[in-house]
XYZ file of C-alpha atoms in Angstrom:
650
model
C -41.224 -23.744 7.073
C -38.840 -26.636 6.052
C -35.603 -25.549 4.316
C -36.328 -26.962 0.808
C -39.504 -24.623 0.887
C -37.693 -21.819 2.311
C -35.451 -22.388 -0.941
C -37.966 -22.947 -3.456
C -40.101 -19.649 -1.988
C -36.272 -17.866 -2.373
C -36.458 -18.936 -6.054
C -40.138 -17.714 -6.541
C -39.288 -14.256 -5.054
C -36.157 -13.836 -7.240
C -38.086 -14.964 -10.394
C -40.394 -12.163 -9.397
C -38.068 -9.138 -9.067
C -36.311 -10.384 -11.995
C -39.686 -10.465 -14.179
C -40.919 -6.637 -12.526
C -37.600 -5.543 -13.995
C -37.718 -7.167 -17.364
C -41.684 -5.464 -17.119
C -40.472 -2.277 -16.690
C -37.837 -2.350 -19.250
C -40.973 -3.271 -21.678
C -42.877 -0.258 -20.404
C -39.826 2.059 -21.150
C -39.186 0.931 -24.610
C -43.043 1.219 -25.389
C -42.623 4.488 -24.005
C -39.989 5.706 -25.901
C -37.713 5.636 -23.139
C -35.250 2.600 -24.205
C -32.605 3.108 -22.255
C -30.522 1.424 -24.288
C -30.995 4.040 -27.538
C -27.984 6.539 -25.367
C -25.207 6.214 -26.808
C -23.366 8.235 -24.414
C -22.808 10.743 -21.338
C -21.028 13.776 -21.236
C -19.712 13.317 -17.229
C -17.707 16.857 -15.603
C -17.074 14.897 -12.314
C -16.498 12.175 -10.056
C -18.006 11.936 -6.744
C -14.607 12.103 -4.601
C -13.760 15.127 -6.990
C -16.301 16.493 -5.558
C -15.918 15.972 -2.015
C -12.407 16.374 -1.985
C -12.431 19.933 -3.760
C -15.784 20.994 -2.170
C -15.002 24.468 -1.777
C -14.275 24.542 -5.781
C -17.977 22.621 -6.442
C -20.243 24.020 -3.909
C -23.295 25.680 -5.820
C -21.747 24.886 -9.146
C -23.405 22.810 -11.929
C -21.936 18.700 -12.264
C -22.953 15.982 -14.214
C -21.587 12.836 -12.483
C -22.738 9.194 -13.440
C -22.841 5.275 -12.048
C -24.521 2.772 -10.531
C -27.309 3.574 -8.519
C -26.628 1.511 -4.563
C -29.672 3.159 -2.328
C -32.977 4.784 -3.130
C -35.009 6.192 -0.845
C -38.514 7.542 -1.574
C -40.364 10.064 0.068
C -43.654 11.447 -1.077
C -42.523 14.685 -3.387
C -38.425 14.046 -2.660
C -35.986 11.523 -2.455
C -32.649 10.403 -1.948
C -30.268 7.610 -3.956
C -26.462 7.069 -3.910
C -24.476 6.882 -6.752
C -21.277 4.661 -7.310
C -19.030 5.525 -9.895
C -14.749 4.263 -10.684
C -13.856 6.862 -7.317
C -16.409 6.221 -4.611
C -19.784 7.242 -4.184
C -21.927 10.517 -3.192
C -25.625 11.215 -2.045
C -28.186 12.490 -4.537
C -31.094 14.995 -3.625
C -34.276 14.125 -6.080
C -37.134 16.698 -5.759
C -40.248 16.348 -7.705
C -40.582 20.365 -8.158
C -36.647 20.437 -9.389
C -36.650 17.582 -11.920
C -39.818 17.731 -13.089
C -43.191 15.799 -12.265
C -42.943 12.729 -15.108
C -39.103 12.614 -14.727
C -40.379 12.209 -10.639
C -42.355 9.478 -11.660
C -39.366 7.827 -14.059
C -36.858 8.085 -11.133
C -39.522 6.176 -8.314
C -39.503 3.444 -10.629
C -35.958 3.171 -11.218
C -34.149 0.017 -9.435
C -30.685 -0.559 -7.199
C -28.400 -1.609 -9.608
C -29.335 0.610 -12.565
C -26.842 2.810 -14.071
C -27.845 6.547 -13.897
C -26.532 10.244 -15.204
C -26.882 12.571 -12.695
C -26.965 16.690 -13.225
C -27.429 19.073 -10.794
C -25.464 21.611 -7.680
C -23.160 20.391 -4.852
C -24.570 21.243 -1.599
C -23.784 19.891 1.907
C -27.542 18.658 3.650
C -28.161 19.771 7.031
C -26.611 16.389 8.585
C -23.418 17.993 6.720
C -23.308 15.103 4.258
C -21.811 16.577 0.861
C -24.512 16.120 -2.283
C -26.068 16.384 -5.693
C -29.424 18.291 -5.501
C -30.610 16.790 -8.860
C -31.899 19.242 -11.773
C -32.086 15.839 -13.969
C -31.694 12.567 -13.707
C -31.084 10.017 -16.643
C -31.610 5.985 -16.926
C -28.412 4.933 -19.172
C -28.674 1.183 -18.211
C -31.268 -0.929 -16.700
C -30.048 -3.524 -14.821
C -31.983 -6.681 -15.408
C -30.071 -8.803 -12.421
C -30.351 -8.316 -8.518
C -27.243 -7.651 -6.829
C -26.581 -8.918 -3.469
C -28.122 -7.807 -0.639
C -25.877 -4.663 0.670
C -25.385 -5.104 4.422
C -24.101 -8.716 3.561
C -22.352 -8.099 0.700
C -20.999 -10.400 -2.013
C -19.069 -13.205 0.197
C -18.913 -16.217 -1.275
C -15.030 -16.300 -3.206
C -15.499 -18.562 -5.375
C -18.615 -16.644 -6.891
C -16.753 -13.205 -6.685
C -14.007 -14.887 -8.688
C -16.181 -16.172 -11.450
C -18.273 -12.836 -11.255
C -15.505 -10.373 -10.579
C -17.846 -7.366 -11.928
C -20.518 -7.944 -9.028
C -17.546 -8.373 -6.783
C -15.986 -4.837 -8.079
C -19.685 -3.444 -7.398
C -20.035 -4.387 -3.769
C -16.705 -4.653 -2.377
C -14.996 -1.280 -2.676
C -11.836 -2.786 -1.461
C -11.738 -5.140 -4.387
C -11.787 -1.963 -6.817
C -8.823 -0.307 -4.718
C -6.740 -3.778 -4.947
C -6.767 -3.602 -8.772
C -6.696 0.369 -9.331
C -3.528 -0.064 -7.008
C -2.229 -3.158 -9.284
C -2.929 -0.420 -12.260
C -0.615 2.272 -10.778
C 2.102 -0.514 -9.548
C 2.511 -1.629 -13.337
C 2.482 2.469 -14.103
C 5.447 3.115 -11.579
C 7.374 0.066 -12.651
C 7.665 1.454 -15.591
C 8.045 4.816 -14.913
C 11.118 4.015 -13.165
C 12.806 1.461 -15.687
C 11.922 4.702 -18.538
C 13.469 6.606 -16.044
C 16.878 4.326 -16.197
C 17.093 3.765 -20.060
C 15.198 0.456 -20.176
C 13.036 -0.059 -23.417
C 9.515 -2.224 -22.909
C 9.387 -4.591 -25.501
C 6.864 -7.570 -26.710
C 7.751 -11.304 -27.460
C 5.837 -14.103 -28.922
C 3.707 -16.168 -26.798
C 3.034 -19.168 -29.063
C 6.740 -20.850 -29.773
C 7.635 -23.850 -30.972
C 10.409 -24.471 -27.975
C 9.179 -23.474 -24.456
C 12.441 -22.582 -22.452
C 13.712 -20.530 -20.011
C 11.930 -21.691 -16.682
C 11.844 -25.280 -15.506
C 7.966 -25.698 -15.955
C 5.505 -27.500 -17.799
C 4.179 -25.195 -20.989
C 0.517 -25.645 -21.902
C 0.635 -27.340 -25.793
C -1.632 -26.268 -28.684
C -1.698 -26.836 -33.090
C -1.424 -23.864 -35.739
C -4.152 -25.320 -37.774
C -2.294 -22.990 -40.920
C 1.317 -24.101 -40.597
C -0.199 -27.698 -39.626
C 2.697 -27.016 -36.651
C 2.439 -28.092 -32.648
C 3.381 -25.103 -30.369
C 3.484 -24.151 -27.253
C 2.345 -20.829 -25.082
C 5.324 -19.602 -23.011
C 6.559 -20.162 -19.691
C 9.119 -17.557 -19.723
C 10.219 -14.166 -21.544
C 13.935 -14.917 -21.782
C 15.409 -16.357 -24.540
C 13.817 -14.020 -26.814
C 14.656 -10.672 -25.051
C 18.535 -12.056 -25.177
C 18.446 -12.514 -28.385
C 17.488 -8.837 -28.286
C 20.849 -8.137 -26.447
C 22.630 -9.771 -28.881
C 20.855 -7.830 -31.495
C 22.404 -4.101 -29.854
C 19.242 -3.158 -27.645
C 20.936 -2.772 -24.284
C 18.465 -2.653 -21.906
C 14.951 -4.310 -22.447
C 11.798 -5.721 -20.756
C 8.739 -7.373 -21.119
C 5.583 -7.413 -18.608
C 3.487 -10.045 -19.358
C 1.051 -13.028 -19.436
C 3.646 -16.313 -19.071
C 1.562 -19.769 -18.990
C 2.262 -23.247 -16.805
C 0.779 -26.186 -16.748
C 0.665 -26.660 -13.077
C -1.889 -26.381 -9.910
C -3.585 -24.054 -8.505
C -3.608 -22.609 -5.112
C -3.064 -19.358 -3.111
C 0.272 -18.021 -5.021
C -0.050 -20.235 -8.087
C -2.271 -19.328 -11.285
C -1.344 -20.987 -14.604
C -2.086 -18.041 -16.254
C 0.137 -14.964 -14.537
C 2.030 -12.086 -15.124
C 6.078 -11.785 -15.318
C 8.299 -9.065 -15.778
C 12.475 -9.968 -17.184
C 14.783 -7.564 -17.876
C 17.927 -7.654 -19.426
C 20.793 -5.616 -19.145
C 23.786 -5.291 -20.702
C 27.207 -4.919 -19.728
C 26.348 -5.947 -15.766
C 25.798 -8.912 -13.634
C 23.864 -10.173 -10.963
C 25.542 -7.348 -8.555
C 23.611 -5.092 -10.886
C 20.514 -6.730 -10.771
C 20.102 -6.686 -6.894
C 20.754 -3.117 -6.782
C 18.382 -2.299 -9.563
C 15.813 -4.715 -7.393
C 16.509 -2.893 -4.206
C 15.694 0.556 -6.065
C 12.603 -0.729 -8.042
C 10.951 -2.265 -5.188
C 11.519 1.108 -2.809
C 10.419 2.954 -5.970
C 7.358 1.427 -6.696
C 6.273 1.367 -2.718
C 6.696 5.362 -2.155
C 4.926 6.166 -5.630
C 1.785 3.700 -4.870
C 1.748 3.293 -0.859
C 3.620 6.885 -0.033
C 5.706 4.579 2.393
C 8.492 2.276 2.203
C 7.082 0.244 4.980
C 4.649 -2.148 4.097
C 2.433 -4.755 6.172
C 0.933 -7.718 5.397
C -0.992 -10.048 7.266
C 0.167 -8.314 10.765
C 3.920 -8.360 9.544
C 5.847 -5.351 9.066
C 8.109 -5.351 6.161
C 10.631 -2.955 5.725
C 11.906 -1.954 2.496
C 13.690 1.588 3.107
C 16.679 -0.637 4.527
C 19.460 -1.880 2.935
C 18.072 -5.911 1.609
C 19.605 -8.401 3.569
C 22.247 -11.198 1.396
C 22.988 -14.308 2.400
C 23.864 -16.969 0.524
C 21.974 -20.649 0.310
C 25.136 -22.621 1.325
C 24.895 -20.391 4.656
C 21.049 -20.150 4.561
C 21.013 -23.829 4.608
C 23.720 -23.938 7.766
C 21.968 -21.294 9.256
C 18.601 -22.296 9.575
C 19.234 -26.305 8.930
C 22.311 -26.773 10.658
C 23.505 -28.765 7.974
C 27.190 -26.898 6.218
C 27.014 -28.076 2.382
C 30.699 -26.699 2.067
C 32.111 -29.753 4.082
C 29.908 -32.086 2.137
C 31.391 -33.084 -1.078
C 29.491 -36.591 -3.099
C 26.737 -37.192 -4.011
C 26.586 -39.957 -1.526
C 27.104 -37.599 1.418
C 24.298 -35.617 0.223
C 22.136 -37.998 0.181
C 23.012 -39.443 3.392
C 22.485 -36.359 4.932
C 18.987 -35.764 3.527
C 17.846 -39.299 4.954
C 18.903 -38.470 8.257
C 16.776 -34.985 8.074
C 13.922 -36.576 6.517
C 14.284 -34.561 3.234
C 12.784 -36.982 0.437
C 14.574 -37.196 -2.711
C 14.659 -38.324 -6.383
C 17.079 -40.729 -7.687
C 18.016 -38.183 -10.672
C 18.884 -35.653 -7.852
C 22.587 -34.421 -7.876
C 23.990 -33.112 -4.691
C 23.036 -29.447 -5.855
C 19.155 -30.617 -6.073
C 19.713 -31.976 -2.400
C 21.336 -28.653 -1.639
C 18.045 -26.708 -3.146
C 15.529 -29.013 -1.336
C 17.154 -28.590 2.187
C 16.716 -24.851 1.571
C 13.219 -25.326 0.249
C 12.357 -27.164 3.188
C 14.301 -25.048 6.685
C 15.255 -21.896 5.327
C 12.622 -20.286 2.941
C 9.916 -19.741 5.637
C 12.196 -17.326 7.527
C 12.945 -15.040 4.840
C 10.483 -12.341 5.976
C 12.453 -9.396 5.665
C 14.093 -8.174 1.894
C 16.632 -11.364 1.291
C 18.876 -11.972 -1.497
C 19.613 -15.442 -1.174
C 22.597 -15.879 -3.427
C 25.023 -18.128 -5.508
C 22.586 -21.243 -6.765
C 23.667 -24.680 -7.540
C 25.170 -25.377 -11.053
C 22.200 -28.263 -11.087
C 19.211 -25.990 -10.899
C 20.168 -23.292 -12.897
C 20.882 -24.153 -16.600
C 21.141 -20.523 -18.171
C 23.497 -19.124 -15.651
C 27.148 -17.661 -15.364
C 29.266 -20.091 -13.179
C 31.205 -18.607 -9.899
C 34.518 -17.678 -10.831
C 36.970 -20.045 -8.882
C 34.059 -22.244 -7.785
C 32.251 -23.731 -10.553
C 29.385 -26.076 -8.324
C 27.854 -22.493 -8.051
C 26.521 -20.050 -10.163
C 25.944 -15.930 -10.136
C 22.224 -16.067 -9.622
C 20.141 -15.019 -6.914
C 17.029 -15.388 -5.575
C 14.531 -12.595 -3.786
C 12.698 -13.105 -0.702
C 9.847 -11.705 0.519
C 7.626 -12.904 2.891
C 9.081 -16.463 2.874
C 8.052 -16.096 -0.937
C 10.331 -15.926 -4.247
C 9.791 -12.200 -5.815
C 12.043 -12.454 -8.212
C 14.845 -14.840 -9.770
C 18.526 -13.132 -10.936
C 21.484 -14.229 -12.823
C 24.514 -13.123 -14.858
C 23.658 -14.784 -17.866
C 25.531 -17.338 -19.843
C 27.037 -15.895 -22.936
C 29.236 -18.591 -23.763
C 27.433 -21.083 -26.500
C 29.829 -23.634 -25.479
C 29.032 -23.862 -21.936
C 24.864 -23.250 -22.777
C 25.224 -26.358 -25.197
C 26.602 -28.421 -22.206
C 23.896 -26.976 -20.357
C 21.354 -27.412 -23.217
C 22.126 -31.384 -23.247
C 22.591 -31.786 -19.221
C 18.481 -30.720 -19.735
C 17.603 -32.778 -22.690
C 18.839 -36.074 -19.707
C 16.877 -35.108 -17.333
C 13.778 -34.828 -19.908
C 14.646 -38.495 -21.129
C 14.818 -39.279 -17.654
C 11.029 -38.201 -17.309
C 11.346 -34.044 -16.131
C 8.996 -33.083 -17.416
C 9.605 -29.213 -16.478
C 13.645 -29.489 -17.999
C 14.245 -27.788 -21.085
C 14.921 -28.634 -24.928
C 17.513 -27.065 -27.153
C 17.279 -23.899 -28.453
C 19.429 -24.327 -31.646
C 18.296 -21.222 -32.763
C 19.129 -19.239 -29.295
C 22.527 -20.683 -29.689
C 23.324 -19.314 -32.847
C 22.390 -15.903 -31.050
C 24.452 -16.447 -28.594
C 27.628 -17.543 -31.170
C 27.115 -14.261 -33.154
C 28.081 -12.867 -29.392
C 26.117 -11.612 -26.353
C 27.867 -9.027 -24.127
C 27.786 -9.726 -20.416
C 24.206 -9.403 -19.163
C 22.615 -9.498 -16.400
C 18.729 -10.602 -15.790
C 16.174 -10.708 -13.643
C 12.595 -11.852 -13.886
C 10.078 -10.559 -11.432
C 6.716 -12.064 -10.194
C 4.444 -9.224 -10.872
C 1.164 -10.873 -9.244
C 2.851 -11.494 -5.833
C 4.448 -7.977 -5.568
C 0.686 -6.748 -5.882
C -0.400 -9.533 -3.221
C 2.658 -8.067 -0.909
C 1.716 -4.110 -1.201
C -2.332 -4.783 -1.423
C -2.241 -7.151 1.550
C -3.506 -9.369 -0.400
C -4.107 -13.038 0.979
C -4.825 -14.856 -2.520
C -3.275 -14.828 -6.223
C -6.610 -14.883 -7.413
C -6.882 -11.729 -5.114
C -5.127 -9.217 -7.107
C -6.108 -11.468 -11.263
C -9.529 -9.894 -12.386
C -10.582 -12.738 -13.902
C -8.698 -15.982 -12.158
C -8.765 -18.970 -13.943
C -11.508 -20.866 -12.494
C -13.219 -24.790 -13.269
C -16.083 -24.426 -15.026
C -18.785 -24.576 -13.444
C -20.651 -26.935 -16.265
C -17.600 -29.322 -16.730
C -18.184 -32.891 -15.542
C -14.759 -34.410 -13.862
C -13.223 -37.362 -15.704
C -12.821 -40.762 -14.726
C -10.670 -40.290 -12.505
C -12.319 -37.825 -10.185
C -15.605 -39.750 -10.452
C -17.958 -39.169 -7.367
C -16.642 -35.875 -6.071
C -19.040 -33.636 -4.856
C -20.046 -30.673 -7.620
C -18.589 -27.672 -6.789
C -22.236 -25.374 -5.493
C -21.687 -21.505 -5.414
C -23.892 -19.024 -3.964
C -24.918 -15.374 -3.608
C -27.143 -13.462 -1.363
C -29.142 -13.095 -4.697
C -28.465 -15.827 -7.122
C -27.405 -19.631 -6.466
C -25.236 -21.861 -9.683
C -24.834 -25.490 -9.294
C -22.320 -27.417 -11.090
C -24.085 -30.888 -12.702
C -23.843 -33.592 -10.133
C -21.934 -36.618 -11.206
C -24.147 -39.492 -11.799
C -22.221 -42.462 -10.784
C -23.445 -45.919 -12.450
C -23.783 -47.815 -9.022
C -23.152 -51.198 -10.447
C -19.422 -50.141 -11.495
C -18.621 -49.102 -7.417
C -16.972 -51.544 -5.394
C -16.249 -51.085 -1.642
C -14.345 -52.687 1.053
C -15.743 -55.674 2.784
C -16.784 -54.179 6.437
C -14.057 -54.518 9.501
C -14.376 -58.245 10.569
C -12.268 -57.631 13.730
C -14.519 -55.428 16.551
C -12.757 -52.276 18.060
C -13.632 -52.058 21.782
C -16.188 -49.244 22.615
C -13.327 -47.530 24.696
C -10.443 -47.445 22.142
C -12.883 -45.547 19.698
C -14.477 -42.880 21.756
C -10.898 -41.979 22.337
C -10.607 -40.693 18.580
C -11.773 -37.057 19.192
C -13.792 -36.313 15.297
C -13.837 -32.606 14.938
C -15.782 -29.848 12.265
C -13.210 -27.762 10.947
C -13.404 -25.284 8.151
C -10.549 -25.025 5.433
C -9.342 -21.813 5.247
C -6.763 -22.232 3.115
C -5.647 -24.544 0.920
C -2.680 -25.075 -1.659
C -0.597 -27.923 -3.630
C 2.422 -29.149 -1.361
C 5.461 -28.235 -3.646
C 7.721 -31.382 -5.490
C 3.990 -33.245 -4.410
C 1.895 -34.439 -6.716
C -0.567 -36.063 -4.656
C -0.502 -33.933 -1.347
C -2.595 -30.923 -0.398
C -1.642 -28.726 2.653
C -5.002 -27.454 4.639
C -4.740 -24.599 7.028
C -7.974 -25.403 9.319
C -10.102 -23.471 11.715
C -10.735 -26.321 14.483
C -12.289 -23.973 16.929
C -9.253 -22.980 18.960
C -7.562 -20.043 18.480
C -4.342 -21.415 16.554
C -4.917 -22.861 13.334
C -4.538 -26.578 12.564
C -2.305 -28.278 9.199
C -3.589 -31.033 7.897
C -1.807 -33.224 4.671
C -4.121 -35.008 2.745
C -3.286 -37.257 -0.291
C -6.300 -36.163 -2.638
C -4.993 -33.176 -4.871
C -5.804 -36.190 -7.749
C -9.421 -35.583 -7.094
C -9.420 -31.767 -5.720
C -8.005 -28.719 -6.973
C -7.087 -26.148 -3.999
C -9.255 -23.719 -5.044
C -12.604 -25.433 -4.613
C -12.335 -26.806 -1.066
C -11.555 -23.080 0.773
C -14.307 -22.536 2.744
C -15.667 -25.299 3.184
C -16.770 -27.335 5.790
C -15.435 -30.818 6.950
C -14.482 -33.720 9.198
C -11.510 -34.137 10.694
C -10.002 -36.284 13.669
C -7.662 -34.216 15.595
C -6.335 -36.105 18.315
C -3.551 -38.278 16.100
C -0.036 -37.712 16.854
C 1.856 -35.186 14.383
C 3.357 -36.961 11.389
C 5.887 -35.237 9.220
C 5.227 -35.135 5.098
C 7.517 -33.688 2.735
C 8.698 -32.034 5.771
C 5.511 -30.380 7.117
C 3.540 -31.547 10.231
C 0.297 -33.182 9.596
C -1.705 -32.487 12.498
C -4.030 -35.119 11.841
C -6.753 -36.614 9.277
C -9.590 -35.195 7.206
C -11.924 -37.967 6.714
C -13.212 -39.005 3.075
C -15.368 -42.090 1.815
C -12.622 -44.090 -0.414
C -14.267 -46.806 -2.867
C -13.617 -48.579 -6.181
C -15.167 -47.172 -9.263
C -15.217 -49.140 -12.538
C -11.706 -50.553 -11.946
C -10.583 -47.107 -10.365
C -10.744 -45.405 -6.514
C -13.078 -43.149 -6.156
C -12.837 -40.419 -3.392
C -15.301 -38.065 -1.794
C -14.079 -35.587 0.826
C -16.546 -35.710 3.557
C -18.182 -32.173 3.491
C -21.042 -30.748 5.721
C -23.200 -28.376 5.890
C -21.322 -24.872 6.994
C -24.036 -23.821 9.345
C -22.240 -26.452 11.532
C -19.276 -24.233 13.593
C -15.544 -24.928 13.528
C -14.894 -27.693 16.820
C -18.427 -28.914 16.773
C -17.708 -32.478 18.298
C -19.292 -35.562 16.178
C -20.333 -38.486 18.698
């Protein structure tokens, strides 16, 4: 049988099923057995409180309830499983203990139907802990197939979109985000604990400050009035320092207008604090504490791992600060450099690009970006930032080029961002306007004034220190999670009906796929007559010199937006061999990260490494580059994945 007919007999089989369960839905309702009509279940147990506290359950009465995962029938008894928000136990179904119709209900009942269960805990004679039903209850018929058990649901991009299927069949998926639950508990547990009061901002403002990022813009049809969501908690929970509440925080949803990849999500969650009467000192101590806290309470260890790597947070964090990061790990001492001109110099003879509207403390920033970050595995407080990258900070005492802020480091990640905060209005006007150049000078991530946060700020602030924390990559770091979309229920993903604009014209649709189910995005229709593509090579390459190019299947992995890049992406490849291959490419224009992991592609592997933005490109994906309707076009070449990692192309 050809493939297309193996498909299109897939799609017959499905419609089936799907129509047998609609059928017996039908046959209920006309029986007077809508399941539908319960309103609700009273439940006395979970399965793991039952298996855990056996000796308390044996022989007693339970009602548990869930998902039904596995039926097996046999003649006048029967066994299912039942998944509920803990795990899952084994139910015994007799005909001669639940009755001979309700025997007859239960046969018919499908995997993926949502059950109430009633009956005694008893241990089988394999020793397997069960439910020996005295009733059993359909509460929800399931009308949809889930995937097929032994294989699971797979495909990521289709357990992103349809988290709830994912939550069904991957049981470490539910642990990830009950964890994530009991993280956000024991964060705030322990700020209760020291005196902190949670608060709640606005999220639509008229002035988006406080972070250096793009804010996503909307119109209040009522007020006839542009605004923006936020991008940060700050300058609100100051002005609730000023206003006598000493120690505050938020946890919530901030919003950026950027890319997507593995650590970034425009939508995420950020926790700031603000406390009065102490400075960045302060807030590295109260990091320190919080992070140790929240490990023992959630992991019962201090020691985490992820990805292999042991991290240790039951030692003191390591400080260091970026002037001696940046000597340290780039050889380069920023303490005996001292123009603008110097720094510059400097970065051109390490290969660190730059922007003409960068000051020496920009250059300073982007050399640690660049050497230093990757190493900081262990707990690091990387202190005392440039004055150029950090507008809303206390200057050094004695050394005003730097500033009281710090930055944590997990990883080779940023967990969380410190400072003692300006409470001058003088110096945060200077500040204010240094911002509003670099805006007119096309940032578009600096910030406006804040006339209003000013006036806070002249009725008086006390010294404060602050610190927001990345919430979503602290979960990543104690789940082991690999992905930011890992530990977000509901990741923002492209829909899967939108057409790409002009721009993007002739990509591939994204296609997503389940062991049960199969979605396909609307291909692009291109109008043929508006492509235009390069005249073939006139000049012949010799047989030899070709064959030498060694064109290679690889599978992406992983990809993600190359920081300060707007153009590159950074692919981590799976060429075969046992070490994994990076590859830049120059299409994030026409791809978003997110829809090119897993899948499969072309690459030619034998080109000599090439440094961009400081990474080594090990090589070149291939993609089909043409002229659409005045603009390129681009199509990353993409195979079929039945095709293994290293297959050779002749």
């Amino acid at each position: 049988m050809g493939e297309q007919q193996k498909v299109n007999q897939a799609d017959t089989d499905l419609n089936h099923v799907l129509k047998a369960r609609r059928d017996k839905l039908a046959e209920l309702q006309t029986a007077g057995k809508d399941p539908f009509q319960i309103t609700k279940y009273d439940v006395t147990a979970h399965s793991m409180d039952i298996k855990d506290n056996y000796e308390q359950w044996e022989g007693k009465e339970a009602a548990i309830a869930g998902r039904m995962m596995f039926k097996r029938v046999m003649g006048k008894a029967s066994f299912c499983n039942v998944q509920d928000l803990k795990g899952s136990i084994q139910v015994y179904v007799a005909r001669d203990s639940v009755g001979e119709e309700s025997y007859k209900d239960f046969k018919k009942m499908d995997i993926g139907d949502i059950v109430g269960v009633k009956g005694t805990a008893f241990t089988t004679k394999t020793g397997e802990i069960s439910i020996h039903a005295t009733e059993v209850t359909l509460l929800s018929k399931s009308l949809q197939v889930l995937p097929e058990k032994f294989h699971g649901l797979t495909d990521t991009d289709m357990r992103y979109r349809q988290r709830y299927v994912d939550l069904i069949m991957n049981a470490e998926v539910k642990d990830t985000f009950i964890k994530r639950s009991r993280i956000l508990a024991a964060i705030r547990k322990y700020l209760g604990g020291e005196g902190f009061m949670e608060v709640e901002t606005p999220m639509l403002v008229s002035n988006a400050g406080g972070a250096a990022a793009r804010p996503f813009e909307t119109h209040f049809n009522a007020l006839d009035e542009d605004l923006k969501l936020r991008i940060s908690l700050e300058l609100y929970l100051k002005r609730l320092i000023v206003g006598g509440l000493e120690r505050v925080y938020e946890i919530g949803r901030v919003f950026r207008n950027e890319g997507l990849d593995t650590r970034h999500n425009p939508e995420f969650t950020l926790m700031e604090l603000y406390q009065a009467y102490t400075d960045y000192n302060g807030m590295m101590d109260l990091t320190e504490k919080l992070y140790r806290f929240v490990a023992q309470e959630v992991l019962g260890t201090t020691t985490i791992t992820y990805k292999g790597v042991e991290m240790d947070l039951g030692k003191p964090f390591a400080r260091i600060t970026m002037v001696d990061a940046v000597k340290k790990y780039a050889g380069v001492d920023f303490d005996q450099i001292h123009t603008l001109e110097e720094a510059r110099a400097v970065a051109k003879e390490k290969g660190v690009e730059f922007e003409g509207r960068h000051k020496k403390g920009d250059i300073l920033n982007l050399f640690f970006e660049e050497f230093a970050e990757e190493h900081l595995v262990q707990p690091t407080f990387v202190l005392d930032h440039p004055v150029e990258i950090s507008p809303l900070t206390k200057k050094k005492p004695g050394n005003p080029d730097y500033v009281e802020r710090f930055e944590f480091f997990m990883n080779g990640w940023e967990m969380a961002n410190a400072y003692s905060e300006i409470n001058d209005p003088i110096d945060q006007r200077e500040r204010f306007r240094a911002q509003e150049e670099l805006l007119a000078q096309g940032d578009e991530e600096a910030n406006h004034t804040d006339e209003d946060f000013l006036n806070a700020l002249e009725v008086g602030m006390p010294p404060t220190g602050g610190i927001g924390f990345g919430i979503d990559r602290m979960v990543m770091l104690l789940t082991d999670s690999p992905a930011i979309r890992d530990v977000l229920l509901f990741p923002t993903m492209k829909p899967l009906e939108q057409k790409r604009d002009e721009s993007k014209a002739g990509n591939a649709a994204v296609n997503v796929s389940a062991e049960a189910a199969s979605v396909s995005a609307p291909s692009v229709q291109i109008d043929l007559t508006k492509v235009k593509i390069e005249p073939l090579f006139a000049d012949e390459v010799d047989f030899e010199t070709f064959s030498k190019s060694d064109f290679r299947v690889v599978k992406i992995e992983a990809c993600e937006a190359v920081p300060k890049s707007k153009k590159l992406l950074k692919f981590t490849l799976n060429d075969g061999t046992d070490r994994k291959r990076t590859i830049l490419s120059g299409i994030h224009e026409y791809y978003e990260p997110e829809e090119l992991v897993g899948k499969t592609c072309v690459a030619i592997t034998n080109l000599p490494s090439r440094k961009m933005m400081g990474i080594d490109s090990e090589g070149m994906l291939i993609s089909a580059v043409y002229e659409y309707d005045g603009r390129e076009g681009l199509n990353l070449l993409m195979l079929d994945d039945n095709i293994p990692a290293g297959a050779k192309l002749y």
